[in-house]
Amino acid sequence: MAELFVSGPELTQRWTRPIPTGEKIRLGRAPRSGWAVPWDSLISREHAEIELDGHRLRVTRLDASRNPIYFRDVDNPDFELESGEQFRIGKTVFQLILPDIADDEPAPAEERSFHPDELRSFAFRDADVRLEVLAKLPKAISQAANDEDLANSAVRLLLDAIASSEAAAVVSFAELTPEARPKMMRWDSRQESIGRFTPSRRLMLKAVQTGQGMLHIWQDKDESNPAYTVSGSLDWAFCMPLLGEGCRGWCLYVSGQRSDSDVDQEANLKGDLRFTELMAEFISSIRQVRVLSRQQAGLSQFFSPAVIETIRDEKADELLEPSERDITVLFCDVRGFSKKSEQAQGTLRELLARVSEALGVMTCGIIKYDGVIADFQGDAALGFWGWPAPHNDDRLSACRAALQVQREFRKATSDPRHTLSGFQVGIGVAHGRAIAGKIGTTEQVKVGVFGPTVNLGSRLEGLTKQLRASILLDEPTAEYVRKHLPADEGRVRKLGRFRPVGMNTELWISQLLPPLTEDDSVTNMHVALYESALAGFVSGNWSMALEQLNELPVHDRAKDFLQIYIGVNGYEAPLDWNGVIVMQSK
């Protein structure tokens, strides 16, 4: 499709848009309907009208415009231009780009391919000019806002560096099949009046497929038989592929005209090809770094630096494949959010801001301790540990993350002006076998975790509301943490033996408490007193259990569930009592 490339004096002042055929489009600084060029004060509010007809663009200056339109350096109010031609209004240049690629070009009189090792044996010419161009390359690439800017800079530098060149282009292939259609990313020439540019698809595809520089020399110089490119006067072209994942399918294409006075033309072309290879290596390497930087920025939202480093160092594809392993999962949900959002008088954007703030607290806690974000569900988050590489301390990391999230929510509660003031958090942590890695369908894939352990983590998070405890742990996690987590980081209290709704097995559930230095409302004596009461409760001595529970402070809400359970069941254990509390609702 034809495109209009517009560029102002600054790198940020440019855009490219496809031109629909047969549609009149207005150009101006602020047209009522059309395409705006807001940076140039010499362009009127509505300055010109363009219309594409086949391979030609008709440009008409509007009566309301104040300043001239320059085409081929002449003030022209009504004209047509072909691919590659340009016009200027004020300090802004407008160029028509038609990505024409020749399919039926005649076979070259000479075709050469050059392996990188062979290229290195060729000598440069005009070394001073080449070094000056190379010195400009890093800045040109760093200032490119997108691939089109990058291609534009590369084309201009190629023309500056290769004196015998008449035209240059950056072209990309989305696939490398024989039928592949290339995309003209950017081209330019030394001749402002040059017409359509049709580089050789055969030459480019072969260069990209083989990964080697290719040179074609055409023998036919008859002007009436345009062989393959800008015009019949151009009789050589070479193509250099950009190697590396960051520029897969890209190539640099340079074309020119042989000179009778050039007695060593082949040697000079080889030197030009070697210089182009050097440029290709620069561009490919720098773009690869930029691609990796963008990928890391995206991954950092879900993976910690340690996880990203593991994926980068190891074979990523193998690591991403689903595999069964020991996994620790953390489910985290906000308590009171639904009720407050129903009562809120603010807008949906304000509500979204509060959800984002809550998810941000959860995400930071999980990633801080090298966890992986698997999913977001409304105002809830799922994180997990044990992938891509297992660690003995994954259960500790998950619990530290849980305490960090709880800590941040408590800080918010202490500040009535905070977005999350008044909210509480419920967290469930479970450990066991699960499948982790790339999970999904052929249409949509994400890194996730699957298995009974995940379901258990979700059940524990749901039980935090009933058991009046912010963080709940399953038995494998609690046992490990009780032995290995320092008391100045957190404490564990066993709450009881339960059979959650929908489960056929019983499990011991424990509460994770912050250290005394952080929260002394529940002391170590309170923990011991509760666990003593729990032992009496499980053994059937409910009267002793109730007596000890009543000694706990009112603000220790975890005792409430057992007190209510004992009262509802007549204060005496049933004859068939086995110490298991069967939950009746989620």
PDB file of N, CA and C in Angstrom, residues 337-407:
ATOM      1  N   PHE A 337     -13.481  -4.611  49.388  1.00  0.00           N
ATOM      2  CA  PHE A 337     -13.405  -3.774  48.186  1.00  0.00           C
ATOM      3  C   PHE A 337     -14.753  -3.703  47.476  1.00  0.00           C
ATOM      4  N   SER A 338     -15.414  -4.862  47.345  1.00  0.00           N
ATOM      5  CA  SER A 338     -16.693  -4.877  46.621  1.00  0.00           C
ATOM      6  C   SER A 338     -17.718  -3.973  47.288  1.00  0.00           C
ATOM      7  N   LYS A 339     -17.797  -4.038  48.618  1.00  0.00           N
ATOM      8  CA  LYS A 339     -18.774  -3.220  49.335  1.00  0.00           C
ATOM      9  C   LYS A 339     -18.474  -1.740  49.194  1.00  0.00           C
ATOM     10  N   LYS A 340     -17.200  -1.391  49.344  1.00  0.00           N
ATOM     11  CA  LYS A 340     -16.840   0.022  49.231  1.00  0.00           C
ATOM     12  C   LYS A 340     -17.027   0.549  47.817  1.00  0.00           C
ATOM     13  N   SER A 341     -16.768  -0.310  46.811  1.00  0.00           N
ATOM     14  CA  SER A 341     -16.932   0.139  45.439  1.00  0.00           C
ATOM     15  C   SER A 341     -18.408   0.360  45.115  1.00  0.00           C
ATOM     16  N   GLU A 342     -19.319  -0.402  45.749  1.00  0.00           N
ATOM     17  CA  GLU A 342     -20.745  -0.183  45.544  1.00  0.00           C
ATOM     18  C   GLU A 342     -21.187   1.138  46.167  1.00  0.00           C
ATOM     19  N   GLN A 343     -20.547   1.481  47.293  1.00  0.00           N
ATOM     20  CA  GLN A 343     -20.914   2.716  47.986  1.00  0.00           C
ATOM     21  C   GLN A 343     -20.221   3.936  47.406  1.00  0.00           C
ATOM     22  N   ALA A 344     -19.171   3.707  46.598  1.00  0.00           N
ATOM     23  CA  ALA A 344     -18.365   4.817  46.093  1.00  0.00           C
ATOM     24  C   ALA A 344     -19.177   5.695  45.162  1.00  0.00           C
ATOM     25  N   GLN A 345     -18.926   6.972  45.256  1.00  0.00           N
ATOM     26  CA  GLN A 345     -19.609   7.934  44.407  1.00  0.00           C
ATOM     27  C   GLN A 345     -18.748   8.374  43.232  1.00  0.00           C
ATOM     28  N   GLY A 346     -17.528   7.840  43.148  1.00  0.00           N
ATOM     29  CA  GLY A 346     -16.601   8.283  42.118  1.00  0.00           C
ATOM     30  C   GLY A 346     -16.873   7.643  40.772  1.00  0.00           C
ATOM     31  N   THR A 347     -16.006   7.898  39.822  1.00  0.00           N
ATOM     32  CA  THR A 347     -16.141   7.383  38.474  1.00  0.00           C
ATOM     33  C   THR A 347     -15.514   6.008  38.362  1.00  0.00           C
ATOM     34  N   LEU A 348     -15.737   5.369  37.200  1.00  0.00           N
ATOM     35  CA  LEU A 348     -15.134   4.075  36.952  1.00  0.00           C
ATOM     36  C   LEU A 348     -13.606   4.173  36.925  1.00  0.00           C
ATOM     37  N   ARG A 349     -13.104   5.319  36.446  1.00  0.00           N
ATOM     38  CA  ARG A 349     -11.650   5.491  36.417  1.00  0.00           C
ATOM     39  C   ARG A 349     -11.076   5.541  37.832  1.00  0.00           C
ATOM     40  N   GLU A 350     -11.786   6.171  38.745  1.00  0.00           N
ATOM     41  CA  GLU A 350     -11.332   6.205  40.136  1.00  0.00           C
ATOM     42  C   GLU A 350     -11.349   4.794  40.726  1.00  0.00           C
ATOM     43  N   LEU A 351     -12.386   4.031  40.369  1.00  0.00           N
ATOM     44  CA  LEU A 351     -12.485   2.662  40.850  1.00  0.00           C
ATOM     45  C   LEU A 351     -11.333   1.830  40.284  1.00  0.00           C
ATOM     46  N   LEU A 352     -11.038   2.028  39.001  1.00  0.00           N
ATOM     47  CA  LEU A 352      -9.933   1.316  38.382  1.00  0.00           C
ATOM     48  C   LEU A 352      -8.609   1.686  39.052  1.00  0.00           C
ATOM     49  N   ALA A 353      -8.456   2.945  39.420  1.00  0.00           N
ATOM     50  CA  ALA A 353      -7.227   3.390  40.076  1.00  0.00           C
ATOM     51  C   ALA A 353      -7.048   2.669  41.411  1.00  0.00           C
ATOM     52  N   ARG A 354      -8.140   2.438  42.130  1.00  0.00           N
ATOM     53  CA  ARG A 354      -8.050   1.754  43.427  1.00  0.00           C
ATOM     54  C   ARG A 354      -7.704   0.275  43.233  1.00  0.00           C
ATOM     55  N   VAL A 355      -8.320  -0.342  42.205  1.00  0.00           N
ATOM     56  CA  VAL A 355      -7.988  -1.734  41.908  1.00  0.00           C
ATOM     57  C   VAL A 355      -6.520  -1.847  41.512  1.00  0.00           C
ATOM     58  N   SER A 356      -6.057  -0.931  40.653  1.00  0.00           N
ATOM     59  CA  SER A 356      -4.666  -0.953  40.210  1.00  0.00           C
ATOM     60  C   SER A 356      -3.710  -0.768  41.378  1.00  0.00           C
ATOM     61  N   GLU A 357      -4.071   0.100  42.304  1.00  0.00           N
ATOM     62  CA  GLU A 357      -3.238   0.317  43.487  1.00  0.00           C
ATOM     63  C   GLU A 357      -3.135  -0.964  44.314  1.00  0.00           C
ATOM     64  N   ALA A 358      -4.264  -1.641  44.494  1.00  0.00           N
ATOM     65  CA  ALA A 358      -4.267  -2.882  45.270  1.00  0.00           C
ATOM     66  C   ALA A 358      -3.440  -3.966  44.578  1.00  0.00           C
ATOM     67  N   LEU A 359      -3.651  -4.124  43.279  1.00  0.00           N
ATOM     68  CA  LEU A 359      -2.882  -5.127  42.535  1.00  0.00           C
ATOM     69  C   LEU A 359      -1.407  -4.777  42.514  1.00  0.00           C
ATOM     70  N   GLY A 360      -1.102  -3.484  42.497  1.00  0.00           N
ATOM     71  CA  GLY A 360       0.293  -3.059  42.520  1.00  0.00           C
ATOM     72  C   GLY A 360       0.989  -3.459  43.806  1.00  0.00           C
ATOM     73  N   VAL A 361       0.305  -3.331  44.935  1.00  0.00           N
ATOM     74  CA  VAL A 361       0.869  -3.744  46.223  1.00  0.00           C
ATOM     75  C   VAL A 361       1.147  -5.248  46.207  1.00  0.00           C
ATOM     76  N   MET A 362       0.178  -6.026  45.702  1.00  0.00           N
ATOM     77  CA  MET A 362       0.361  -7.479  45.644  1.00  0.00           C
ATOM     78  C   MET A 362       1.516  -7.853  44.721  1.00  0.00           C
ATOM     79  N   THR A 363       1.541  -7.233  43.548  1.00  0.00           N
ATOM     80  CA  THR A 363       2.577  -7.539  42.561  1.00  0.00           C
ATOM     81  C   THR A 363       3.970  -7.236  43.104  1.00  0.00           C
ATOM     82  N   CYS A 364       4.117  -6.079  43.721  1.00  0.00           N
ATOM     83  CA  CYS A 364       5.423  -5.696  44.270  1.00  0.00           C
ATOM     84  C   CYS A 364       5.896  -6.685  45.325  1.00  0.00           C
ATOM     85  N   GLY A 365       4.977  -7.126  46.173  1.00  0.00           N
ATOM     86  CA  GLY A 365       5.351  -8.084  47.208  1.00  0.00           C
ATOM     87  C   GLY A 365       5.799  -9.410  46.628  1.00  0.00           C
ATOM     88  N   ILE A 366       5.082  -9.896  45.613  1.00  0.00           N
ATOM     89  CA  ILE A 366       5.418 -11.183  44.999  1.00  0.00           C
ATOM     90  C   ILE A 366       6.751 -11.095  44.267  1.00  0.00           C
ATOM     91  N   ILE A 367       6.930 -10.048  43.456  1.00  0.00           N
ATOM     92  CA  ILE A 367       8.150  -9.931  42.659  1.00  0.00           C
ATOM     93  C   ILE A 367       9.362  -9.628  43.532  1.00  0.00           C
ATOM     94  N   LYS A 368       9.151  -8.883  44.627  1.00  0.00           N
ATOM     95  CA  LYS A 368      10.264  -8.556  45.519  1.00  0.00           C
ATOM     96  C   LYS A 368      10.940  -9.816  46.029  1.00  0.00           C
ATOM     97  N   TYR A 369      10.147 -10.865  46.251  1.00  0.00           N
ATOM     98  CA  TYR A 369      10.695 -12.114  46.769  1.00  0.00           C
ATOM     99  C   TYR A 369      10.753 -13.196  45.685  1.00  0.00           C
ATOM    100  N   ASP A 370      11.022 -12.750  44.428  1.00  0.00           N
ATOM    101  CA  ASP A 370      11.345 -13.638  43.299  1.00  0.00           C
ATOM    102  C   ASP A 370      10.214 -14.580  42.926  1.00  0.00           C
ATOM    103  N   GLY A 371       8.990 -14.134  43.110  1.00  0.00           N
ATOM    104  CA  GLY A 371       7.850 -14.917  42.652  1.00  0.00           C
ATOM    105  C   GLY A 371       7.465 -14.558  41.234  1.00  0.00           C
ATOM    106  N   VAL A 372       6.526 -15.316  40.675  1.00  0.00           N
ATOM    107  CA  VAL A 372       6.015 -15.099  39.324  1.00  0.00           C
ATOM    108  C   VAL A 372       4.530 -14.757  39.411  1.00  0.00           C
ATOM    109  N   ILE A 373       4.120 -13.710  38.703  1.00  0.00           N
ATOM    110  CA  ILE A 373       2.707 -13.359  38.635  1.00  0.00           C
ATOM    111  C   ILE A 373       2.050 -14.250  37.597  1.00  0.00           C
ATOM    112  N   ALA A 374       1.098 -15.078  38.033  1.00  0.00           N
ATOM    113  CA  ALA A 374       0.430 -15.997  37.104  1.00  0.00           C
ATOM    114  C   ALA A 374      -0.874 -15.430  36.576  1.00  0.00           C
ATOM    115  N   ASP A 375      -1.591 -14.657  37.394  1.00  0.00           N
ATOM    116  CA  ASP A 375      -2.912 -14.219  36.939  1.00  0.00           C
ATOM    117  C   ASP A 375      -3.430 -13.107  37.835  1.00  0.00           C
ATOM    118  N   PHE A 376      -4.331 -12.302  37.259  1.00  0.00           N
ATOM    119  CA  PHE A 376      -5.117 -11.319  38.001  1.00  0.00           C
ATOM    120  C   PHE A 376      -6.590 -11.644  37.777  1.00  0.00           C
ATOM    121  N   GLN A 377      -7.356 -11.623  38.826  1.00  0.00           N
ATOM    122  CA  GLN A 377      -8.793 -11.868  38.724  1.00  0.00           C
ATOM    123  C   GLN A 377      -9.507 -10.787  39.519  1.00  0.00           C
ATOM    124  N   GLY A 378      -9.975  -9.752  38.797  1.00  0.00           N
ATOM    125  CA  GLY A 378     -10.625  -8.647  39.482  1.00  0.00           C
ATOM    126  C   GLY A 378      -9.647  -7.944  40.392  1.00  0.00           C
ATOM    127  N   ASP A 379      -9.915  -8.014  41.714  1.00  0.00           N
ATOM    128  CA  ASP A 379      -9.021  -7.391  42.689  1.00  0.00           C
ATOM    129  C   ASP A 379      -8.191  -8.448  43.422  1.00  0.00           C
ATOM    130  N   ALA A 380      -7.926  -9.565  42.765  1.00  0.00           N
ATOM    131  CA  ALA A 380      -7.134 -10.645  43.345  1.00  0.00           C
ATOM    132  C   ALA A 380      -5.951 -10.967  42.434  1.00  0.00           C
ATOM    133  N   ALA A 381      -4.895 -11.527  43.038  1.00  0.00           N
ATOM    134  CA  ALA A 381      -3.694 -11.885  42.281  1.00  0.00           C
ATOM    135  C   ALA A 381      -3.230 -13.271  42.691  1.00  0.00           C
ATOM    136  N   LEU A 382      -2.607 -13.977  41.741  1.00  0.00           N
ATOM    137  CA  LEU A 382      -2.025 -15.290  41.989  1.00  0.00           C
ATOM    138  C   LEU A 382      -0.540 -15.236  41.653  1.00  0.00           C
ATOM    139  N   GLY A 383       0.289 -15.573  42.652  1.00  0.00           N
ATOM    140  CA  GLY A 383       1.721 -15.668  42.429  1.00  0.00           C
ATOM    141  C   GLY A 383       2.201 -17.063  42.778  1.00  0.00           C
ATOM    142  N   PHE A 384       3.362 -17.454  42.240  1.00  0.00           N
ATOM    143  CA  PHE A 384       3.875 -18.781  42.602  1.00  0.00           C
ATOM    144  C   PHE A 384       5.400 -18.796  42.556  1.00  0.00           C
ATOM    145  N   TRP A 385       5.970 -19.804  43.242  1.00  0.00           N
ATOM    146  CA  TRP A 385       7.417 -20.004  43.364  1.00  0.00           C
ATOM    147  C   TRP A 385       7.749 -21.452  43.002  1.00  0.00           C
ATOM    148  N   GLY A 386       9.015 -21.696  42.640  1.00  0.00           N
ATOM    149  CA  GLY A 386       9.441 -23.033  42.268  1.00  0.00           C
ATOM    150  C   GLY A 386       9.640 -23.192  40.775  1.00  0.00           C
ATOM    151  N   TRP A 387       9.450 -22.130  40.036  1.00  0.00           N
ATOM    152  CA  TRP A 387       9.637 -22.109  38.578  1.00  0.00           C
ATOM    153  C   TRP A 387      10.234 -20.765  38.219  1.00  0.00           C
ATOM    154  N   PRO A 388      11.129 -20.669  37.265  1.00  0.00           N
ATOM    155  CA  PRO A 388      11.625 -21.732  36.373  1.00  0.00           C
ATOM    156  C   PRO A 388      12.655 -22.653  37.013  1.00  0.00           C
ATOM    157  N   ALA A 389      13.243 -22.238  38.136  1.00  0.00           N
ATOM    158  CA  ALA A 389      14.220 -23.088  38.824  1.00  0.00           C
ATOM    159  C   ALA A 389      13.759 -23.277  40.265  1.00  0.00           C
ATOM    160  N   PRO A 390      13.823 -24.505  40.793  1.00  0.00           N
ATOM    161  CA  PRO A 390      13.382 -24.745  42.178  1.00  0.00           C
ATOM    162  C   PRO A 390      14.394 -24.234  43.186  1.00  0.00           C
ATOM    163  N   HIS A 391      13.898 -23.836  44.359  1.00  0.00           N
ATOM    164  CA  HIS A 391      14.747 -23.407  45.471  1.00  0.00           C
ATOM    165  C   HIS A 391      14.159 -23.959  46.767  1.00  0.00           C
ATOM    166  N   ASN A 392      15.032 -24.336  47.679  1.00  0.00           N
ATOM    167  CA  ASN A 392      14.559 -24.892  48.949  1.00  0.00           C
ATOM    168  C   ASN A 392      13.744 -23.883  49.750  1.00  0.00           C
ATOM    169  N   ASP A 393      14.038 -22.612  49.558  1.00  0.00           N
ATOM    170  CA  ASP A 393      13.394 -21.578  50.376  1.00  0.00           C
ATOM    171  C   ASP A 393      12.176 -20.960  49.704  1.00  0.00           C
ATOM    172  N   ASP A 394      11.578 -21.629  48.720  1.00  0.00           N
ATOM    173  CA  ASP A 394      10.417 -21.058  48.034  1.00  0.00           C
ATOM    174  C   ASP A 394       9.269 -20.797  48.998  1.00  0.00           C
ATOM    175  N   ARG A 395       9.065 -21.694  49.969  1.00  0.00           N
ATOM    176  CA  ARG A 395       7.984 -21.493  50.942  1.00  0.00           C
ATOM    177  C   ARG A 395       8.255 -20.273  51.822  1.00  0.00           C
ATOM    178  N   LEU A 396       9.533 -20.067  52.148  1.00  0.00           N
ATOM    179  CA  LEU A 396       9.877 -18.877  52.930  1.00  0.00           C
ATOM    180  C   LEU A 396       9.645 -17.612  52.108  1.00  0.00           C
ATOM    181  N   SER A 397      10.028 -17.669  50.829  1.00  0.00           N
ATOM    182  CA  SER A 397       9.851 -16.507  49.965  1.00  0.00           C
ATOM    183  C   SER A 397       8.376 -16.148  49.832  1.00  0.00           C
ATOM    184  N   ALA A 398       7.531 -17.158  49.671  1.00  0.00           N
ATOM    185  CA  ALA A 398       6.097 -16.904  49.551  1.00  0.00           C
ATOM    186  C   ALA A 398       5.546 -16.273  50.828  1.00  0.00           C
ATOM    187  N   CYS A 399       5.994 -16.762  51.983  1.00  0.00           N
ATOM    188  CA  CYS A 399       5.509 -16.213  53.250  1.00  0.00           C
ATOM    189  C   CYS A 399       6.036 -14.796  53.480  1.00  0.00           C
ATOM    190  N   ARG A 400       7.247 -14.550  53.087  1.00  0.00           N
ATOM    191  CA  ARG A 400       7.779 -13.183  53.203  1.00  0.00           C
ATOM    192  C   ARG A 400       7.008 -12.228  52.300  1.00  0.00           C
ATOM    193  N   ALA A 401       6.651 -12.714  51.121  1.00  0.00           N
ATOM    194  CA  ALA A 401       5.837 -11.887  50.227  1.00  0.00           C
ATOM    195  C   ALA A 401       4.470 -11.617  50.840  1.00  0.00           C
ATOM    196  N   ALA A 402       3.863 -12.630  51.446  1.00  0.00           N
ATOM    197  CA  ALA A 402       2.556 -12.458  52.078  1.00  0.00           C
ATOM    198  C   ALA A 402       2.624 -11.432  53.203  1.00  0.00           C
ATOM    199  N   LEU A 403       3.663 -11.509  54.028  1.00  0.00           N
ATOM    200  CA  LEU A 403       3.823 -10.542  55.119  1.00  0.00           C
ATOM    201  C   LEU A 403       4.063  -9.135  54.584  1.00  0.00           C
ATOM    202  N   GLN A 404       4.796  -9.033  53.470  1.00  0.00           N
ATOM    203  CA  GLN A 404       5.046  -7.721  52.868  1.00  0.00           C
ATOM    204  C   GLN A 404       3.750  -7.089  52.372  1.00  0.00           C
ATOM    205  N   VAL A 405       2.906  -7.888  51.706  1.00  0.00           N
ATOM    206  CA  VAL A 405       1.618  -7.375  51.223  1.00  0.00           C
ATOM    207  C   VAL A 405       0.744  -6.943  52.403  1.00  0.00           C
ATOM    208  N   GLN A 406       0.683  -7.777  53.441  1.00  0.00           N
ATOM    209  CA  GLN A 406      -0.103  -7.430  54.625  1.00  0.00           C
ATOM    210  C   GLN A 406       0.410  -6.147  55.276  1.00  0.00           C
ATOM    211  N   ARG A 407       1.731  -6.000  55.310  1.00  0.00           N
ATOM    212  CA  ARG A 407       2.356  -4.816  55.905  1.00  0.00           C
ATOM    213  C   ARG A 407       1.934  -3.543  55.150  1.00  0.00           C
TER     214      ARG A 407
END
